[in-house]
Short mmCIF file of the C-alpha atoms (twelve columns), coordinates in Angstrom:
data_MODEL
# 
_entry.id   MODEL 
# 
loop_
_atom_site.group_PDB 
_atom_site.id 
_atom_site.type_symbol 
_atom_site.label_atom_id 
_atom_site.label_alt_id 
_atom_site.label_comp_id 
_atom_site.label_asym_id 
_atom_site.label_seq_id 
_atom_site.Cartn_x 
_atom_site.Cartn_y 
_atom_site.Cartn_z 
_atom_site.pdbx_PDB_model_num 
ATOM 1   C CA . UNK A 1   26.215 -6.587  22.229 1 
ATOM 2   C CA . UNK A 2   28.283 -3.423  22.110 1 
ATOM 3   C CA . UNK A 3   25.707 -1.820  20.313 1 
ATOM 4   C CA . UNK A 4   22.865 -1.951  22.730 1 
ATOM 5   C CA . UNK A 5   25.128 1.070   24.447 1 
ATOM 6   C CA . UNK A 6   23.799 3.132   22.098 1 
ATOM 7   C CA . UNK A 7   20.584 1.996   21.155 1 
ATOM 8   C CA . UNK A 8   18.380 1.844   23.729 1 
ATOM 9   C CA . UNK A 9   15.412 0.917   21.961 1 
ATOM 10  C CA . UNK A 10  17.510 -2.787  20.903 1 
ATOM 11  C CA . UNK A 11  18.486 -2.514  24.621 1 
ATOM 12  C CA . UNK A 12  14.896 -2.978  25.580 1 
ATOM 13  C CA . UNK A 13  13.588 -5.692  23.561 1 
ATOM 14  C CA . UNK A 14  17.094 -7.993  24.465 1 
ATOM 15  C CA . UNK A 15  16.384 -7.281  28.203 1 
ATOM 16  C CA . UNK A 16  12.842 -8.626  28.155 1 
ATOM 17  C CA . UNK A 17  13.982 -11.207 25.953 1 
ATOM 18  C CA . UNK A 18  16.540 -12.560 28.265 1 
ATOM 19  C CA . UNK A 19  13.296 -12.306 31.402 1 
ATOM 20  C CA . UNK A 20  10.894 -13.884 29.232 1 
ATOM 21  C CA . UNK A 21  13.100 -16.573 28.640 1 
ATOM 22  C CA . UNK A 22  13.605 -16.982 32.618 1 
ATOM 23  C CA . UNK A 23  16.850 -18.990 31.935 1 
ATOM 24  C CA . UNK A 24  18.001 -19.596 35.452 1 
ATOM 25  C CA . UNK A 25  22.008 -19.596 34.109 1 
ATOM 26  C CA . UNK A 26  21.678 -16.414 32.074 1 
ATOM 27  C CA . UNK A 27  19.394 -13.999 34.272 1 
ATOM 28  C CA . UNK A 28  19.510 -10.596 34.322 1 
ATOM 29  C CA . UNK A 29  17.051 -9.300  36.884 1 
ATOM 30  C CA . UNK A 30  17.019 -5.041  37.911 1 
ATOM 31  C CA . UNK A 31  14.222 -3.700  38.625 1 
ATOM 32  C CA . UNK A 32  16.031 -0.343  38.560 1 
ATOM 33  C CA . UNK A 33  17.305 -1.167  35.188 1 
ATOM 34  C CA . UNK A 34  14.159 -1.952  33.141 1 
ATOM 35  C CA . UNK A 35  12.965 1.499   34.959 1 
ATOM 36  C CA . UNK A 36  15.636 3.506   33.653 1 
ATOM 37  C CA . UNK A 37  15.094 1.799   30.052 1 
ATOM 38  C CA . UNK A 38  11.044 2.436   30.031 1 
ATOM 39  C CA . UNK A 39  11.734 6.260   31.252 1 
ATOM 40  C CA . UNK A 40  14.054 6.309   28.464 1 
ATOM 41  C CA . UNK A 41  17.128 7.716   30.076 1 
ATOM 42  C CA . UNK A 42  19.679 9.028   27.978 1 
ATOM 43  C CA . UNK A 43  22.381 5.925   27.192 1 
ATOM 44  C CA . UNK A 44  25.370 8.699   28.450 1 
ATOM 45  C CA . UNK A 45  23.873 9.260   32.388 1 
ATOM 46  C CA . UNK A 46  26.506 7.781   34.666 1 
ATOM 47  C CA . UNK A 47  24.310 4.819   36.336 1 
ATOM 48  C CA . UNK A 48  22.882 4.100   33.102 1 
ATOM 49  C CA . UNK A 49  25.980 3.680   31.365 1 
ATOM 50  C CA . UNK A 50  27.173 1.440   33.996 1 
ATOM 51  C CA . UNK A 51  24.367 -0.562  34.011 1 
ATOM 52  C CA . UNK A 52  23.990 -1.119  30.470 1 
ATOM 53  C CA . UNK A 53  27.985 -2.518  30.530 1 
ATOM 54  C CA . UNK A 54  26.905 -5.011  33.575 1 
ATOM 55  C CA . UNK A 55  23.960 -6.010  31.286 1 
ATOM 56  C CA . UNK A 56  26.247 -6.816  28.705 1 
ATOM 57  C CA . UNK A 57  29.198 -8.134  30.830 1 
ATOM 58  C CA . UNK A 58  26.209 -11.179 31.451 1 
ATOM 59  C CA . UNK A 59  25.323 -11.540 28.577 1 
ATOM 60  C CA . UNK A 60  28.839 -12.445 27.198 1 
ATOM 61  C CA . UNK A 61  29.280 -14.721 30.063 1 
ATOM 62  C CA . UNK A 62  26.132 -16.700 29.089 1 
ATOM 63  C CA . UNK A 63  27.530 -16.737 25.245 1 
ATOM 64  C CA . UNK A 64  30.979 -17.963 26.585 1 
ATOM 65  C CA . UNK A 65  29.133 -20.542 28.917 1 
ATOM 66  C CA . UNK A 66  26.682 -21.913 27.112 1 
ATOM 67  C CA . UNK A 67  28.189 -21.766 23.445 1 
ATOM 68  C CA . UNK A 68  29.572 -24.626 21.552 1 
ATOM 69  C CA . UNK A 69  32.487 -24.025 19.226 1 
ATOM 70  C CA . UNK A 70  33.350 -27.757 17.607 1 
ATOM 71  C CA . UNK A 71  36.491 -28.725 17.260 1 
ATOM 72  C CA . UNK A 72  37.436 -29.137 13.511 1 
ATOM 73  C CA . UNK A 73  40.304 -31.859 14.764 1 
ATOM 74  C CA . UNK A 74  38.290 -33.996 16.089 1 
ATOM 75  C CA . UNK A 75  35.432 -36.912 15.570 1 
ATOM 76  C CA . UNK A 76  33.427 -39.434 17.067 1 
ATOM 77  C CA . UNK A 77  34.625 -43.155 16.278 1 
ATOM 78  C CA . UNK A 78  33.264 -46.558 17.124 1 
ATOM 79  C CA . UNK A 79  36.059 -48.019 19.390 1 
ATOM 80  C CA . UNK A 80  36.766 -51.726 17.841 1 
ATOM 81  C CA . UNK A 81  39.819 -54.342 18.937 1 
ATOM 82  C CA . UNK A 82  42.794 -55.179 16.933 1 
ATOM 83  C CA . UNK A 83  42.326 -58.602 15.798 1 
ATOM 84  C CA . UNK A 84  45.617 -58.514 13.744 1 
ATOM 85  C CA . UNK A 85  47.932 -57.902 16.492 1 
ATOM 86  C CA . UNK A 86  49.508 -55.458 14.819 1 
ATOM 87  C CA . UNK A 87  49.297 -52.380 16.938 1 
ATOM 88  C CA . UNK A 88  51.239 -52.143 20.340 1 
ATOM 89  C CA . UNK A 89  49.155 -51.753 23.723 1 
ATOM 90  C CA . UNK A 90  49.829 -47.612 23.754 1 
ATOM 91  C CA . UNK A 91  48.774 -47.545 19.675 1 
ATOM 92  C CA . UNK A 92  45.693 -47.175 17.964 1 
ATOM 93  C CA . UNK A 93  44.833 -46.851 14.168 1 
ATOM 94  C CA . UNK A 94  42.401 -43.845 13.877 1 
ATOM 95  C CA . UNK A 95  40.186 -43.667 10.146 1 
ATOM 96  C CA . UNK A 96  38.241 -40.467 10.338 1 
ATOM 97  C CA . UNK A 97  36.265 -40.732 7.016  1 
ATOM 98  C CA . UNK A 98  37.847 -38.037 5.152  1 
ATOM 99  C CA . UNK A 99  41.124 -37.718 3.347  1 
ATOM 100 C CA . UNK A 100 42.597 -34.573 4.683  1 
ATOM 101 C CA . UNK A 101 41.736 -35.117 7.687  1 
ATOM 102 C CA . UNK A 102 43.293 -38.733 7.873  1 
ATOM 103 C CA . UNK A 103 46.361 -37.136 6.424  1 
ATOM 104 C CA . UNK A 104 46.159 -34.503 9.568  1 
ATOM 105 C CA . UNK A 105 46.009 -37.495 12.106 1 
ATOM 106 C CA . UNK A 106 49.028 -39.473 10.253 1 
ATOM 107 C CA . UNK A 107 50.998 -36.310 9.748  1 
ATOM 108 C CA . UNK A 108 50.228 -35.795 13.921 1 
ATOM 109 C CA . UNK A 109 51.468 -39.203 14.844 1 
ATOM 110 C CA . UNK A 110 49.280 -38.771 18.381 1 
ATOM 111 C CA . UNK A 111 45.856 -38.988 19.542 1 
ATOM 112 C CA . UNK A 112 43.774 -38.624 22.213 1 
ATOM 113 C CA . UNK A 113 40.370 -40.606 22.787 1 
ATOM 114 C CA . UNK A 114 37.824 -40.303 25.561 1 
ATOM 115 C CA . UNK A 115 34.947 -42.590 25.777 1 
ATOM 116 C CA . UNK A 116 31.275 -41.453 26.348 1 
ATOM 117 C CA . UNK A 117 30.639 -41.361 29.331 1 
ATOM 118 C CA . UNK A 118 33.575 -40.211 30.971 1 
ATOM 119 C CA . UNK A 119 34.274 -40.433 34.304 1 
ATOM 120 C CA . UNK A 120 37.694 -40.093 35.870 1 
ATOM 121 C CA . UNK A 121 40.387 -38.222 34.295 1 
ATOM 122 C CA . UNK A 122 42.168 -41.034 33.376 1 
ATOM 123 C CA . UNK A 123 39.512 -41.974 30.832 1 
ATOM 124 C CA . UNK A 124 41.232 -39.548 28.695 1 
ATOM 125 C CA . UNK A 125 43.655 -42.080 26.807 1 
ATOM 126 C CA . UNK A 126 46.879 -40.546 24.652 1 
ATOM 127 C CA . UNK A 127 47.748 -43.213 21.447 1 
ATOM 128 C CA . UNK A 128 50.531 -43.708 19.249 1 
ATOM 129 C CA . UNK A 129 49.078 -42.874 16.254 1 
ATOM 130 C CA . UNK A 130 50.099 -45.061 13.517 1 
ATOM 131 C CA . UNK A 131 49.100 -44.622 9.754  1 
ATOM 132 C CA . UNK A 132 48.360 -47.740 6.999  1 
ATOM 133 C CA . UNK A 133 52.122 -47.562 5.470  1 
ATOM 134 C CA . UNK A 134 53.067 -48.366 8.991  1 
ATOM 135 C CA . UNK A 135 50.962 -50.895 9.815  1 
ATOM 136 C CA . UNK A 136 52.284 -52.258 5.900  1 
ATOM 137 C CA . UNK A 137 55.821 -51.939 6.899  1 
ATOM 138 C CA . UNK A 138 55.351 -54.408 9.721  1 
ATOM 139 C CA . UNK A 139 53.542 -57.163 7.886  1 
ATOM 140 C CA . UNK A 140 56.867 -57.018 6.025  1 
ATOM 141 C CA . UNK A 141 59.055 -57.017 8.805  1 
ATOM 142 C CA . UNK A 142 57.359 -59.737 10.754 1 
ATOM 143 C CA . UNK A 143 56.694 -62.261 7.387  1 
ATOM 144 C CA . UNK A 144 52.889 -61.834 7.719  1 
ATOM 145 C CA . UNK A 145 50.545 -61.808 5.137  1 
ATOM 146 C CA . UNK A 146 49.515 -58.266 3.754  1 
ATOM 147 C CA . UNK A 147 45.844 -59.281 3.386  1 
ATOM 148 C CA . UNK A 148 46.200 -58.145 7.313  1 
ATOM 149 C CA . UNK A 149 46.135 -55.149 6.122  1 
ATOM 150 C CA . UNK A 150 43.363 -55.256 4.162  1 
ATOM 151 C CA . UNK A 151 41.005 -54.621 7.051  1 
ATOM 152 C CA . UNK A 152 42.638 -51.158 7.840  1 
ATOM 153 C CA . UNK A 153 42.494 -49.710 4.486  1 
ATOM 154 C CA . UNK A 154 39.046 -50.803 4.404  1 
ATOM 155 C CA . UNK A 155 37.444 -49.328 7.371  1 
ATOM 156 C CA . UNK A 156 35.825 -45.575 6.605  1 
ATOM 157 C CA . UNK A 157 35.564 -44.793 10.412 1 
ATOM 158 C CA . UNK A 158 36.365 -45.940 13.478 1 
ATOM 159 C CA . UNK A 159 39.338 -46.272 16.363 1 
ATOM 160 C CA . UNK A 160 40.928 -49.551 16.492 1 
ATOM 161 C CA . UNK A 161 42.741 -50.028 19.777 1 
ATOM 162 C CA . UNK A 162 45.037 -52.880 20.891 1 
ATOM 163 C CA . UNK A 163 44.521 -55.761 23.059 1 
ATOM 164 C CA . UNK A 164 47.655 -56.371 24.041 1 
ATOM 165 C CA . UNK A 165 48.466 -55.930 27.452 1 
ATOM 166 C CA . UNK A 166 46.902 -57.002 31.037 1 
ATOM 167 C CA . UNK A 167 43.972 -54.377 30.755 1 
ATOM 168 C CA . UNK A 168 43.305 -53.257 27.342 1 
ATOM 169 C CA . UNK A 169 42.805 -49.231 26.578 1 
ATOM 170 C CA . UNK A 170 39.176 -49.647 25.843 1 
ATOM 171 C CA . UNK A 171 38.753 -51.305 29.687 1 
ATOM 172 C CA . UNK A 172 40.937 -48.050 30.975 1 
ATOM 173 C CA . UNK A 173 38.293 -45.748 30.124 1 
ATOM 174 C CA . UNK A 174 36.124 -46.573 32.739 1 
ATOM 175 C CA . UNK A 175 35.205 -50.073 31.889 1 
ATOM 176 C CA . UNK A 176 34.861 -49.396 27.784 1 
ATOM 177 C CA . UNK A 177 34.662 -52.151 25.762 1 
ATOM 178 C CA . UNK A 178 34.290 -53.317 22.121 1 
ATOM 179 C CA . UNK A 179 30.016 -53.801 22.033 1 
ATOM 180 C CA . UNK A 180 29.461 -50.506 20.489 1 
ATOM 181 C CA . UNK A 181 31.295 -47.774 22.766 1 
ATOM 182 C CA . UNK A 182 32.062 -44.694 21.434 1 
ATOM 183 C CA . UNK A 183 35.129 -42.451 21.773 1 
ATOM 184 C CA . UNK A 184 35.810 -38.881 21.139 1 
ATOM 185 C CA . UNK A 185 39.396 -38.551 19.507 1 
ATOM 186 C CA . UNK A 186 41.144 -35.536 18.554 1 
ATOM 187 C CA . UNK A 187 43.948 -34.990 16.966 1 
ATOM 188 C CA . UNK A 188 44.519 -31.074 17.744 1 
ATOM 189 C CA . UNK A 189 48.235 -29.981 18.199 1 
ATOM 190 C CA . UNK A 190 47.151 -27.856 21.119 1 
ATOM 191 C CA . UNK A 191 45.205 -30.283 22.809 1 
ATOM 192 C CA . UNK A 192 47.623 -33.397 22.622 1 
ATOM 193 C CA . UNK A 193 50.276 -31.311 23.936 1 
ATOM 194 C CA . UNK A 194 48.680 -30.249 27.064 1 
ATOM 195 C CA . UNK A 195 48.063 -34.386 27.522 1 
ATOM 196 C CA . UNK A 196 49.944 -36.448 29.410 1 
ATOM 197 C CA . UNK A 197 49.978 -40.095 30.000 1 
ATOM 198 C CA . UNK A 198 48.536 -41.369 32.948 1 
ATOM 199 C CA . UNK A 199 47.257 -44.881 34.826 1 
ATOM 200 C CA . UNK A 200 43.511 -45.647 34.283 1 
ATOM 201 C CA . UNK A 201 41.481 -45.375 36.878 1 
ATOM 202 C CA . UNK A 202 40.528 -49.690 36.172 1 
ATOM 203 C CA . UNK A 203 44.127 -50.423 36.964 1 
ATOM 204 C CA . UNK A 204 44.038 -51.618 40.284 1 
ATOM 205 C CA . UNK A 205 42.958 -48.780 42.161 1 
ATOM 206 C CA . UNK A 206 39.679 -50.780 43.700 1 
ATOM 207 C CA . UNK A 207 40.895 -54.167 44.135 1 
ATOM 208 C CA . UNK A 208 39.418 -55.702 46.507 1 
ATOM 209 C CA . UNK A 209 42.041 -55.986 49.831 1 
ATOM 210 C CA . UNK A 210 43.307 -59.123 51.459 1 
ATOM 211 C CA . UNK A 211 43.152 -59.315 55.445 1 
ATOM 212 C CA . UNK A 212 47.126 -59.685 56.189 1 
ATOM 213 C CA . UNK A 213 46.634 -62.319 58.684 1 
ATOM 214 C CA . UNK A 214 44.270 -64.667 57.234 1 
ATOM 215 C CA . UNK A 215 45.429 -63.972 54.011 1 
ATOM 216 C CA . UNK A 216 41.400 -63.800 52.558 1 
ATOM 217 C CA . UNK A 217 39.401 -61.224 50.942 1 
ATOM 218 C CA . UNK A 218 38.368 -59.169 53.191 1 
ATOM 219 C CA . UNK A 219 34.447 -58.317 54.248 1 
ATOM 220 C CA . UNK A 220 32.436 -55.696 52.375 1 
ATOM 221 C CA . UNK A 221 31.664 -54.554 55.532 1 
ATOM 222 C CA . UNK A 222 34.980 -54.630 57.030 1 
ATOM 223 C CA . UNK A 223 35.966 -50.542 58.159 1 
ATOM 224 C CA . UNK A 224 38.783 -50.246 55.928 1 
ATOM 225 C CA . UNK A 225 36.672 -51.863 52.707 1 
ATOM 226 C CA . UNK A 226 34.059 -49.502 53.161 1 
ATOM 227 C CA . UNK A 227 37.015 -46.052 53.612 1 
ATOM 228 C CA . UNK A 228 38.445 -48.165 50.319 1 
ATOM 229 C CA . UNK A 229 34.777 -47.646 48.881 1 
ATOM 230 C CA . UNK A 230 34.355 -43.902 50.105 1 
ATOM 231 C CA . UNK A 231 38.220 -42.994 48.771 1 
ATOM 232 C CA . UNK A 232 37.264 -44.562 45.470 1 
ATOM 233 C CA . UNK A 233 33.834 -42.537 45.193 1 
ATOM 234 C CA . UNK A 234 35.192 -39.640 45.932 1 
ATOM 235 C CA . UNK A 235 38.175 -39.406 43.372 1 
ATOM 236 C CA . UNK A 236 34.949 -40.233 40.878 1 
ATOM 237 C CA . UNK A 237 33.154 -37.175 42.208 1 
ATOM 238 C CA . UNK A 238 36.484 -35.043 41.885 1 
ATOM 239 C CA . UNK A 239 37.712 -36.260 38.408 1 
ATOM 240 C CA . UNK A 240 34.037 -35.661 37.211 1 
ATOM 241 C CA . UNK A 241 34.250 -31.900 38.348 1 
ATOM 242 C CA . UNK A 242 37.998 -31.780 36.344 1 
ATOM 243 C CA . UNK A 243 36.409 -33.551 33.568 1 
ATOM 244 C CA . UNK A 244 34.092 -30.528 33.197 1 
ATOM 245 C CA . UNK A 245 36.477 -28.208 33.894 1 
ATOM 246 C CA . UNK A 246 38.386 -29.022 30.804 1 
ATOM 247 C CA . UNK A 247 35.897 -29.594 28.578 1 
ATOM 248 C CA . UNK A 248 34.799 -26.312 29.478 1 
ATOM 249 C CA . UNK A 249 37.738 -25.254 28.800 1 
ATOM 250 C CA . UNK A 250 37.734 -26.552 25.259 1 
ATOM 251 C CA . UNK A 251 34.662 -25.070 24.481 1 
ATOM 252 C CA . UNK A 252 35.975 -22.047 25.034 1 
# 
């Protein structure tokens, strides 16, 4: 892009290409700048130089907002339940398919996962990553048959989540389950270290209130119940906006 400051022909082609695309998010519309380009104004002319820099800055902003930079230490994995009972409620086993990546996961010891689609900040869950070696050790310590670990050893890809606890971690991801839901999993040290464990949105935030005098569930049209629904909706809206900001930050 910096070559545009000296090459006016290339600058004209780039400007017209942007105008023809008519991308509402990356539109740089300046009739004066176009006239100056057509007239062949010297690039060193102060006004021309300023408008050229403005155009380059808009292009850079467009690249920043629309470009996608893949995170190598992440995968999209199918969520599966732990039928062996070896995992605790805050633990998970991630099979990522590649030996080098699997070694990174086991070495890191912590992963974050977020179901698709996500609606609340609490959908981003943080797990202790348990390795195959640790699972085999648990089998031996509890006197269990080692064949229980064969399931983990034979799994190519997938995120195994514990079923222990009042509510599973999958349900805390906006009501996720194990019927084919996928989750974005990441074990990048910078990402993981900046995420703290938090209460999931489905752990009692929107329970139907009980009338304190008659001790019965309040009616749907009750003002208090309506206010609770409104608050729940507003939280969903704010969390969705924050999640969007998080995704944009991770992509930068």
